[in-house]
mmCIF file of C-alpha atoms and ligand atoms in Angstrom:
data_model
loop_
_atom_site.group_PDB
_atom_site.id
_atom_site.type_symbol
_atom_site.label_atom_id
_atom_site.label_comp_id
_atom_site.label_asym_id
_atom_site.label_seq_id
_atom_site.Cartn_x
_atom_site.Cartn_y
_atom_site.Cartn_z
ATOM 1 C CA MET N 1 -9.961 -19.321 -11.951
ATOM 2 C CA ILE N 2 -8.065 -16.148 -11.005
ATOM 3 C CA LYS N 3 -6.823 -14.262 -14.037
ATOM 4 C CA ARG N 4 -3.590 -12.365 -13.471
ATOM 5 C CA SER N 5 -1.905 -9.813 -15.651
ATOM 6 C CA TYR N 6 1.380 -8.018 -15.179
ATOM 7 C CA TYR N 7 -0.589 -4.800 -14.688
ATOM 8 C CA LYS N 8 -2.611 -6.276 -11.838
ATOM 9 C CA GLN N 9 0.609 -7.307 -10.107
ATOM 10 C CA LYS N 10 1.130 -3.598 -9.489
ATOM 11 C CA ILE N 11 -2.170 -3.300 -7.639
ATOM 12 C CA TRP N 12 -2.765 -4.281 -4.008
ATOM 13 C CA LEU N 13 -6.114 -4.145 -2.225
ATOM 14 C CA GLY N 14 -5.779 -2.088 0.948
ATOM 15 C CA THR N 15 -8.057 -2.765 3.894
ATOM 16 C CA PHE N 16 -7.709 0.189 6.264
ATOM 17 C CA GLY N 17 -11.302 0.966 7.236
ATOM 18 C CA MET N 18 -12.648 -2.548 6.723
ATOM 19 C CA GLY N 19 -14.178 -3.680 9.998
ATOM 20 C CA GLY N 20 -13.416 -0.253 11.474
ATOM 21 C CA TYR N 21 -10.457 2.084 11.506
ATOM 22 C CA VAL N 22 -8.382 2.108 14.664
ATOM 23 C CA THR N 23 -10.789 -0.073 16.626
ATOM 24 C CA SER N 24 -13.416 -2.559 15.571
ATOM 25 C CA ASP N 25 -16.638 -0.783 14.558
ATOM 26 C CA PRO N 26 -19.754 -2.676 15.709
ATOM 27 C CA ASN N 27 -21.812 -0.893 13.036
ATOM 28 C CA ASN N 28 -19.502 -1.822 10.172
ATOM 29 C CA ASP N 29 -20.940 -3.813 7.281
ATOM 30 C CA ASP N 30 -18.534 -6.755 7.565
ATOM 31 C CA GLU N 31 -20.286 -8.773 4.898
ATOM 32 C CA ARG N 32 -19.791 -5.977 2.385
ATOM 33 C CA ASP N 33 -16.065 -5.834 3.178
ATOM 34 C CA VAL N 34 -15.661 -9.607 2.846
ATOM 35 C CA GLU N 35 -17.551 -9.514 -0.454
ATOM 36 C CA ALA N 36 -15.363 -6.660 -1.717
ATOM 37 C CA ILE N 37 -12.188 -8.610 -0.947
ATOM 38 C CA ARG N 38 -13.579 -11.657 -2.745
ATOM 39 C CA TYR N 39 -14.686 -9.530 -5.681
ATOM 40 C CA ALA N 40 -11.235 -7.966 -6.011
ATOM 41 C CA ILE N 41 -9.569 -11.394 -5.967
ATOM 42 C CA LYS N 42 -11.971 -12.728 -8.598
ATOM 43 C CA LYS N 43 -11.089 -9.721 -10.734
ATOM 44 C CA GLY N 44 -7.376 -10.554 -10.467
ATOM 45 C CA ILE N 45 -6.211 -8.418 -7.545
ATOM 46 C CA PHE N 46 -4.602 -11.241 -5.629
ATOM 47 C CA GLN N 47 -2.407 -9.082 -3.378
ATOM 48 C CA ILE N 48 -4.092 -8.000 -0.117
ATOM 49 C CA ASP N 49 -2.568 -5.533 2.337
ATOM 50 C CA THR N 50 -3.457 -5.158 6.009
ATOM 51 C CA SER N 51 -1.992 -4.599 9.473
ATOM 52 C CA GLU N 52 -2.358 -5.985 12.960
ATOM 53 C CA SER N 53 -3.484 -2.488 13.914
ATOM 54 C CA TYR N 54 -6.446 -2.134 11.556
ATOM 55 C CA ALA N 55 -9.713 -2.254 13.482
ATOM 56 C CA GLY N 56 -7.777 -3.678 16.406
ATOM 57 C CA GLY N 57 -7.105 -6.910 14.472
ATOM 58 C CA LYS N 58 -10.632 -7.317 13.125
ATOM 59 C CA THR N 59 -9.548 -6.475 9.559
ATOM 60 C CA GLU N 60 -7.194 -9.462 9.506
ATOM 61 C CA MET N 61 -10.102 -11.646 10.631
ATOM 62 C CA LEU N 62 -12.273 -10.400 7.772
ATOM 63 C CA ILE N 63 -9.495 -11.200 5.321
ATOM 64 C CA GLY N 64 -9.178 -14.678 6.861
ATOM 65 C CA GLU N 65 -12.883 -15.171 6.227
ATOM 66 C CA ALA N 66 -12.740 -13.759 2.692
ATOM 67 C CA ILE N 67 -9.827 -15.873 1.462
ATOM 68 C CA LYS N 68 -11.183 -19.221 2.672
ATOM 69 C CA CYS N 69 -12.728 -19.951 -0.721
ATOM 70 C CA PHE N 70 -9.486 -19.346 -2.696
ATOM 71 C CA SER N 71 -6.283 -21.381 -3.049
ATOM 72 C CA ARG N 72 -3.901 -19.851 -0.561
ATOM 73 C CA ASN N 73 -0.904 -20.277 -2.845
ATOM 74 C CA ARG N 74 -2.469 -18.001 -5.457
ATOM 75 C CA LEU N 75 -2.722 -15.109 -3.022
ATOM 76 C CA VAL N 76 -0.152 -12.686 -1.647
ATOM 77 C CA ILE N 77 -1.038 -11.566 1.871
ATOM 78 C CA ALA N 78 0.852 -8.698 3.475
ATOM 79 C CA THR N 79 0.414 -7.561 7.046
ATOM 80 C CA LYS N 80 2.339 -5.299 9.422
ATOM 81 C CA VAL N 81 3.723 -5.309 12.932
ATOM 82 C CA ARG N 82 3.215 -2.046 14.810
ATOM 83 C CA GLU N 83 6.026 0.165 15.938
ATOM 84 C CA TYR N 84 5.563 -0.583 19.637
ATOM 85 C CA ASN N 85 5.768 -4.360 19.040
ATOM 86 C CA LEU N 86 9.312 -4.351 17.682
ATOM 87 C CA PHE N 87 11.110 -6.052 20.605
ATOM 88 C CA TYR N 88 12.174 -9.627 19.763
ATOM 89 C CA ASP N 89 9.436 -11.508 21.649
ATOM 90 C CA ALA N 90 6.754 -9.017 20.666
ATOM 91 C CA VAL N 91 7.487 -9.406 16.937
ATOM 92 C CA ILE N 92 7.209 -13.196 17.186
ATOM 93 C CA GLU N 93 4.008 -12.954 19.174
ATOM 94 C CA SER N 94 2.452 -10.360 16.866
ATOM 95 C CA CYS N 95 3.194 -12.523 13.849
ATOM 96 C CA LYS N 96 1.626 -15.601 15.414
ATOM 97 C CA LYS N 97 -1.500 -13.639 16.341
ATOM 98 C CA SER N 98 -1.799 -12.254 12.810
ATOM 99 C CA LEU N 99 -1.499 -15.782 11.416
ATOM 100 C CA GLU N 100 -4.305 -16.906 13.685
ATOM 101 C CA ARG N 101 -6.582 -14.031 12.709
ATOM 102 C CA LEU N 102 -5.806 -14.498 9.023
ATOM 103 C CA GLN N 103 -6.322 -18.263 9.366
ATOM 104 C CA THR N 104 -3.216 -19.021 7.394
ATOM 105 C CA SER N 105 0.085 -20.777 8.060
ATOM 106 C CA TYR N 106 2.315 -18.104 6.507
ATOM 107 C CA ILE N 107 2.432 -14.415 5.639
ATOM 108 C CA ASP N 108 3.843 -13.504 2.233
ATOM 109 C CA VAL N 109 5.090 -10.049 3.176
ATOM 110 C CA TYR N 110 5.614 -8.995 6.782
ATOM 111 C CA TYR N 111 6.095 -5.244 7.156
ATOM 112 C CA ILE N 112 7.500 -3.125 9.920
ATOM 113 C CA HIS N 113 4.669 -0.578 10.001
ATOM 114 C CA LYS N 114 6.821 2.325 11.263
ATOM 115 C CA GLN N 115 10.211 2.619 12.838
ATOM 116 C CA ASN N 116 10.592 2.999 16.578
ATOM 117 C CA PRO N 117 13.822 4.769 17.559
ATOM 118 C CA GLU N 118 13.388 3.451 21.139
ATOM 119 C CA ILE N 119 13.852 -0.186 20.095
ATOM 120 C CA PRO N 120 17.228 -1.417 18.788
ATOM 121 C CA ILE N 121 16.907 -2.386 15.153
ATOM 122 C CA ASN N 122 19.113 -5.507 15.694
ATOM 123 C CA GLU N 123 16.514 -6.918 18.033
ATOM 124 C CA THR N 124 13.719 -6.492 15.488
ATOM 125 C CA ILE N 125 15.852 -7.925 12.692
ATOM 126 C CA ALA N 126 16.808 -10.984 14.752
ATOM 127 C CA ALA N 127 13.093 -11.709 15.220
ATOM 128 C CA LEU N 128 12.365 -11.236 11.516
ATOM 129 C CA ASN N 129 15.201 -13.597 10.588
ATOM 130 C CA LYS N 130 13.821 -16.155 13.054
ATOM 131 C CA LEU N 131 10.337 -15.874 11.500
ATOM 132 C CA LEU N 132 11.874 -16.444 8.061
ATOM 133 C CA ASP N 133 13.671 -19.563 9.395
ATOM 134 C CA MET N 134 10.425 -20.831 10.893
ATOM 135 C CA GLY N 135 8.682 -20.389 7.525
ATOM 136 C CA LEU N 136 6.017 -18.192 9.136
ATOM 137 C CA ILE N 137 6.842 -15.280 6.863
ATOM 138 C CA LYS N 138 8.173 -15.427 3.305
ATOM 139 C CA ASN N 139 9.384 -11.866 2.787
ATOM 140 C CA ILE N 140 10.006 -8.638 4.665
ATOM 141 C CA GLY N 141 8.728 -5.182 3.860
ATOM 142 C CA LEU N 142 9.426 -1.779 5.366
ATOM 143 C CA SER N 143 6.856 0.960 5.677
ATOM 144 C CA ASN N 144 7.331 4.692 6.199
ATOM 145 C CA VAL N 145 11.089 4.588 5.753
ATOM 146 C CA GLY N 146 13.926 6.516 4.188
ATOM 147 C CA ILE N 147 17.001 5.257 2.330
ATOM 148 C CA ASP N 148 19.338 4.975 5.332
ATOM 149 C CA THR N 149 16.894 2.740 7.155
ATOM 150 C CA ILE N 150 16.359 0.534 4.104
ATOM 151 C CA LYS N 151 20.142 0.137 3.872
ATOM 152 C CA LYS N 152 20.462 -0.835 7.536
ATOM 153 C CA TYR N 153 17.795 -3.521 7.263
ATOM 154 C CA SER N 154 19.261 -4.777 3.992
ATOM 155 C CA GLN N 155 22.651 -5.339 5.609
ATOM 156 C CA LEU N 156 21.289 -7.506 8.419
ATOM 157 C CA LEU N 157 18.304 -9.333 6.996
ATOM 158 C CA LYS N 158 18.699 -12.850 5.615
ATOM 159 C CA LYS N 159 16.667 -11.949 2.547
ATOM 160 C CA PRO N 160 16.650 -8.780 0.445
ATOM 161 C CA VAL N 161 13.933 -6.284 1.401
ATOM 162 C CA TYR N 162 10.891 -7.242 -0.701
ATOM 163 C CA ALA N 163 8.965 -3.971 -0.647
ATOM 164 C CA VAL N 164 8.905 -0.434 0.663
ATOM 165 C CA GLN N 165 5.459 1.030 1.378
ATOM 166 C CA ASN N 166 5.359 4.813 1.751
ATOM 167 C CA GLN N 167 2.700 7.456 1.277
ATOM 168 C CA TYR N 168 2.895 8.705 -2.295
ATOM 169 C CA ASN N 169 0.374 10.439 -4.540
ATOM 170 C CA LEU N 170 0.037 13.611 -6.604
ATOM 171 C CA VAL N 171 0.241 15.687 -3.410
ATOM 172 C CA CYS N 172 2.585 13.724 -1.111
ATOM 173 C CA ARG N 173 5.968 13.771 -2.809
ATOM 174 C CA GLU N 174 8.462 12.972 -0.063
ATOM 175 C CA SER N 175 9.517 9.624 -1.545
ATOM 176 C CA GLN N 176 10.057 11.249 -4.916
ATOM 177 C CA ARG N 177 11.965 14.261 -3.574
ATOM 178 C CA LYS N 178 14.183 12.204 -1.283
ATOM 179 C CA LYS N 179 14.944 9.753 -4.125
ATOM 180 C CA ILE N 180 13.541 6.815 -2.157
ATOM 181 C CA ILE N 181 11.731 5.591 -5.268
ATOM 182 C CA ASP N 182 14.916 5.864 -7.345
ATOM 183 C CA TYR N 183 16.753 3.877 -4.682
ATOM 184 C CA CYS N 184 14.101 1.133 -4.755
ATOM 185 C CA ARG N 185 14.176 1.039 -8.542
ATOM 186 C CA LYS N 186 17.960 0.630 -8.601
ATOM 187 C CA ASN N 187 17.894 -2.035 -5.913
ATOM 188 C CA ARG N 188 14.947 -3.987 -7.296
ATOM 189 C CA ILE N 189 12.711 -3.312 -4.327
ATOM 190 C CA ARG N 190 9.013 -2.847 -5.057
ATOM 191 C CA PHE N 191 7.861 0.655 -4.125
ATOM 192 C CA ILE N 192 4.236 0.548 -2.998
ATOM 193 C CA ALA N 193 2.359 3.837 -2.779
ATOM 194 C CA TRP N 194 -0.150 3.935 0.063
ATOM 195 C CA ARG N 195 -3.131 6.295 -0.082
ATOM 196 C CA PRO N 196 -2.991 6.640 -3.880
ATOM 197 C CA ILE N 197 -6.503 8.071 -4.123
ATOM 198 C CA ARG N 198 -7.339 10.248 -1.141
ATOM 199 C CA LEU N 199 -5.484 13.544 -1.396
ATOM 200 C CA LEU N 200 -5.478 14.593 2.250
ATOM 201 C CA TYR N 201 -3.618 17.630 3.464
ATOM 202 C CA PRO N 202 -4.351 20.586 5.718
ATOM 203 C CA GLY N 203 -6.938 22.783 4.017
ATOM 204 C CA CYS N 204 -7.776 20.141 1.403
ATOM 205 C CA PRO N 205 -11.180 21.068 -0.098
ATOM 206 C CA ASP N 206 -12.310 17.501 -0.841
ATOM 207 C CA PRO N 207 -10.046 14.426 -0.602
ATOM 208 C CA PHE N 208 -11.712 12.898 -3.687
ATOM 209 C CA TYR N 209 -11.138 15.990 -5.862
ATOM 210 C CA PRO N 210 -14.443 16.273 -7.711
ATOM 211 C CA GLU N 211 -14.493 18.294 -10.917
ATOM 212 C CA GLY N 212 -13.566 21.905 -10.332
ATOM 213 C CA THR N 213 -11.029 21.178 -7.558
ATOM 214 C CA TYR N 214 -7.878 21.023 -9.694
ATOM 215 C CA LYS N 215 -8.147 22.459 -13.210
ATOM 216 C CA LEU N 216 -5.183 20.483 -14.525
ATOM 217 C CA LEU N 217 -6.640 17.157 -13.412
ATOM 218 C CA ASP N 218 -10.023 18.021 -14.931
ATOM 219 C CA GLU N 219 -8.318 18.889 -18.215
ATOM 220 C CA VAL N 220 -6.314 15.660 -18.441
ATOM 221 C CA ALA N 221 -9.289 13.529 -17.357
ATOM 222 C CA LYS N 222 -11.438 15.140 -20.047
ATOM 223 C CA LYS N 223 -8.789 14.524 -22.713
ATOM 224 C CA TYR N 224 -8.697 10.769 -21.963
ATOM 225 C CA ASN N 225 -12.395 10.514 -21.101
ATOM 226 C CA LYS N 226 -11.504 9.105 -17.684
ATOM 227 C CA THR N 227 -12.316 10.122 -14.120
ATOM 228 C CA ASN N 228 -10.051 12.299 -11.995
ATOM 229 C CA VAL N 229 -9.414 9.322 -9.695
ATOM 230 C CA GLN N 230 -8.296 7.206 -12.649
ATOM 231 C CA ILE N 231 -5.867 9.882 -13.820
ATOM 232 C CA ALA N 232 -4.405 10.296 -10.322
ATOM 233 C CA VAL N 233 -3.919 6.544 -10.014
ATOM 234 C CA LYS N 234 -2.556 6.172 -13.533
ATOM 235 C CA TRP N 235 0.022 8.874 -12.865
ATOM 236 C CA LEU N 236 1.415 6.529 -10.206
ATOM 237 C CA LEU N 237 1.078 3.256 -12.092
ATOM 238 C CA GLN N 238 2.896 4.550 -15.162
ATOM 239 C CA GLN N 239 6.028 5.014 -13.044
ATOM 240 C CA ASP N 240 8.537 2.210 -13.327
ATOM 241 C CA CYS N 241 8.696 0.105 -10.134
ATOM 242 C CA VAL N 242 5.782 1.973 -8.497
ATOM 243 C CA GLU N 243 2.805 -0.110 -7.337
ATOM 244 C CA ILE N 244 -0.326 1.048 -5.500
ATOM 245 C CA VAL N 245 -2.264 -0.133 -2.479
ATOM 246 C CA PHE N 246 -5.784 1.296 -2.578
ATOM 247 C CA LYS N 247 -8.752 0.547 -0.327
ATOM 248 C CA SER N 248 -12.256 0.005 -1.581
ATOM 249 C CA SER N 249 -15.307 -1.828 -0.317
ATOM 250 C CA ASN N 250 -17.235 -0.780 -3.419
ATOM 251 C CA LYS N 251 -17.290 -3.054 -6.471
ATOM 252 C CA ASP N 252 -17.781 -0.160 -8.919
ATOM 253 C CA HIS N 253 -14.763 1.616 -7.435
ATOM 254 C CA ILE N 254 -12.660 -1.546 -7.774
ATOM 255 C CA ASP N 255 -13.715 -1.796 -11.438
ATOM 256 C CA GLU N 256 -12.841 1.860 -11.936
ATOM 257 C CA ILE N 257 -9.304 1.274 -10.690
ATOM 258 C CA LEU N 258 -8.910 -1.865 -12.812
ATOM 259 C CA ASP N 259 -10.096 0.030 -15.880
ATOM 260 C CA THR N 260 -6.904 2.112 -15.697
ATOM 261 C CA GLU N 261 -5.257 -0.827 -17.484
ATOM 262 C CA ASN N 262 -7.052 0.226 -20.652
ATOM 263 C CA PHE N 263 -5.358 3.532 -21.374
ATOM 264 C CA GLU N 264 -1.991 5.301 -21.191
ATOM 265 C CA ILE N 265 -1.322 8.925 -20.363
ATOM 266 C CA LEU N 266 0.986 10.486 -22.958
ATOM 267 C CA TYR N 267 4.342 11.483 -21.521
ATOM 268 C CA GLU N 268 3.678 15.198 -22.030
ATOM 269 C CA ASP N 269 0.511 14.986 -19.919
ATOM 270 C CA TRP N 270 2.148 12.758 -17.314
ATOM 271 C CA LYS N 271 4.957 15.296 -17.001
ATOM 272 C CA ARG N 272 2.531 18.180 -16.591
ATOM 273 C CA LEU N 273 0.806 16.359 -13.738
ATOM 274 C CA ASP N 274 4.196 15.588 -12.257
ATOM 275 C CA GLU N 275 5.525 19.114 -12.426
ATOM 276 C CA GLU N 276 2.502 21.383 -12.425
ATOM 277 C CA PHE N 277 0.059 19.709 -10.042
ATOM 278 C CA PRO N 278 -0.760 22.718 -7.870
ATOM 279 C CA VAL N 279 -0.363 21.192 -4.400
ATOM 280 C CA GLN N 280 2.873 19.331 -3.773
ATOM 281 C CA LEU N 281 3.848 18.658 -0.176
ATOM 282 C CA GLU N 282 6.063 16.238 1.647
ATOM 283 C CA VAL N 283 3.619 14.041 3.562
ATOM 284 C CA GLY N 284 0.033 15.280 3.551
ATOM 285 C CA CYS N 285 -1.674 15.219 6.918
ATOM 286 C CA THR N 286 -0.632 12.013 8.647
ATOM 287 C CA ALA N 287 1.999 11.687 11.321
ATOM 288 C CA ASN N 288 3.757 8.954 9.368
ATOM 289 C CA ASN N 289 6.939 10.946 8.941
ATOM 290 C CA TYR N 290 9.758 8.677 7.931
ATOM 291 C CA PHE N 291 11.991 7.584 10.750
ATOM 292 C CA GLU N 292 15.598 6.912 9.976
ATOM 293 C CA VAL N 293 16.915 4.573 12.640
ATOM 294 C CA THR N 294 20.387 5.125 13.998
HETATM 295 N N1 NAP S 1 1.866 1.745 5.589
HETATM 296 C C1 NAP S 1 1.114 2.665 6.148
HETATM 297 O O1 NAP S 1 1.508 3.360 7.103
HETATM 298 C C2 NAP S 1 -0.251 2.897 5.598
HETATM 299 C C3 NAP S 1 -0.991 4.017 5.984
HETATM 300 C C4 NAP S 1 -2.259 4.200 5.448
HETATM 301 C C5 NAP S 1 -2.760 3.270 4.539
HETATM 302 N N2 NAP S 1 -2.036 2.162 4.190
HETATM 303 C C6 NAP S 1 -2.575 1.139 3.243
HETATM 304 O O2 NAP S 1 -2.911 1.799 2.061
HETATM 305 C C7 NAP S 1 -4.282 1.537 1.749
HETATM 306 C C8 NAP S 1 -4.867 2.715 0.996
HETATM 307 O O3 NAP S 1 -4.839 3.892 1.772
HETATM 308 P P1 NAP S 1 -6.192 4.611 2.216
HETATM 309 O O4 NAP S 1 -7.248 3.553 2.395
HETATM 310 O O5 NAP S 1 -5.879 5.467 3.348
HETATM 311 O O6 NAP S 1 -6.478 5.579 0.986
HETATM 312 P P2 NAP S 1 -6.930 5.387 -0.531
HETATM 313 O O7 NAP S 1 -6.838 3.989 -0.995
HETATM 314 O O8 NAP S 1 -6.188 6.411 -1.296
HETATM 315 O O9 NAP S 1 -8.453 5.821 -0.466
HETATM 316 C C9 NAP S 1 -9.430 4.995 0.059
HETATM 317 C C10 NAP S 1 -10.754 5.702 -0.059
HETATM 318 O O10 NAP S 1 -11.009 5.929 -1.441
HETATM 319 C C11 NAP S 1 -12.315 5.467 -1.781
HETATM 320 N N3 NAP S 1 -12.215 4.963 -3.160
HETATM 321 C C12 NAP S 1 -11.616 3.849 -3.604
HETATM 322 N N4 NAP S 1 -11.712 3.736 -4.934
HETATM 323 C C13 NAP S 1 -12.378 4.841 -5.353
HETATM 324 C C14 NAP S 1 -12.807 5.276 -6.621
HETATM 325 N N5 NAP S 1 -12.544 4.569 -7.715
HETATM 326 N N6 NAP S 1 -13.468 6.467 -6.677
HETATM 327 C C15 NAP S 1 -13.738 7.177 -5.560
HETATM 328 N N7 NAP S 1 -13.366 6.786 -4.333
HETATM 329 C C16 NAP S 1 -12.692 5.624 -4.227
HETATM 330 C C17 NAP S 1 -12.640 4.407 -0.756
HETATM 331 O O11 NAP S 1 -14.017 4.320 -0.520
HETATM 332 P P3 NAP S 1 -14.869 2.993 -0.901
HETATM 333 O O12 NAP S 1 -14.452 1.923 0.057
HETATM 334 O O13 NAP S 1 -16.264 3.440 -0.732
HETATM 335 O O14 NAP S 1 -14.539 2.675 -2.330
HETATM 336 C C18 NAP S 1 -11.917 4.927 0.476
HETATM 337 O O15 NAP S 1 -12.756 5.832 1.164
HETATM 338 C C19 NAP S 1 -4.915 1.278 3.114
HETATM 339 O O16 NAP S 1 -6.160 0.642 3.018
HETATM 340 C C20 NAP S 1 -3.834 0.462 3.768
HETATM 341 O O17 NAP S 1 -3.907 -0.890 3.334
HETATM 342 C C21 NAP S 1 -0.787 1.985 4.693
#
């Protein structure tokens, strides 16, 4: 029996790195990844996030394997179509291939991974609407987008945009600064923060910020008797409408994230992290700058 709580509905299991990163890794411990996905589901994280691009499609296959022993209708599976597959026929084909790899008859949330200014948005939207009609996808998400792009999709899609997935953590503040989160909140679109744990940016001393990296984080973590990772994640989860997608193949790490349900950061401490965290940039170190389509 999968136990769900409202809190857990704000948590998605990410899978970037399972089976490999950009291409399939022959040395990867696939069994461990499959077990981690199953463990997360048993613990109530029933929302799984992936992409056709992860490990060259292998990650979707691992998810397909992992979810076999659960009722499909209790799970929420999100995957993404890459930015160079956004022509009409390519979107349809990508979706069908993802379905095959995931061994499922529908995708709950189908994301556009990134915008591609070379491909007319109407063409992509026509394909998404067709996939909705065919029942192959249930909802549409947008990833790495700004407000203007969300508005354009919203005007032409048959269904309201279900979710926006952008990079957002204590360091990467673009979605906060550009009011993308506020826009989602007002328009009842889930805002899903990718990379909630790893603080990557040029010159970053350690992406997992062990004690001694950021004094403020150490101080707050000590006050609540929690780890730095838990405080960083909780700072996100205490924000209205903000959800997280985190990756872990480690059961203890999954438990550590779930344990954030058991405490609250006082507003004064939350605000200090929000305003005084010493490194605040737009997007960290990835090339996922938001594209606004014209
Ligand atoms: N839309 C997009 O363009 C986009 C881009 C990037 C990522 N994403 C999605 O977002 C997900 C998360 O991003 P991410 O994987 O880059 O970063 P992340 O979730 O912030 O960090 C993942 C890393 O943190 C470690 N970790 C997890 N829990 C931990 C804990 N409690 N303590 C210490 N370390 C912990 C993991 O290692 P272990 O496995 O050993 O726990 C892994 O190395 C991805 O998997 C993917 O689904 C989307």
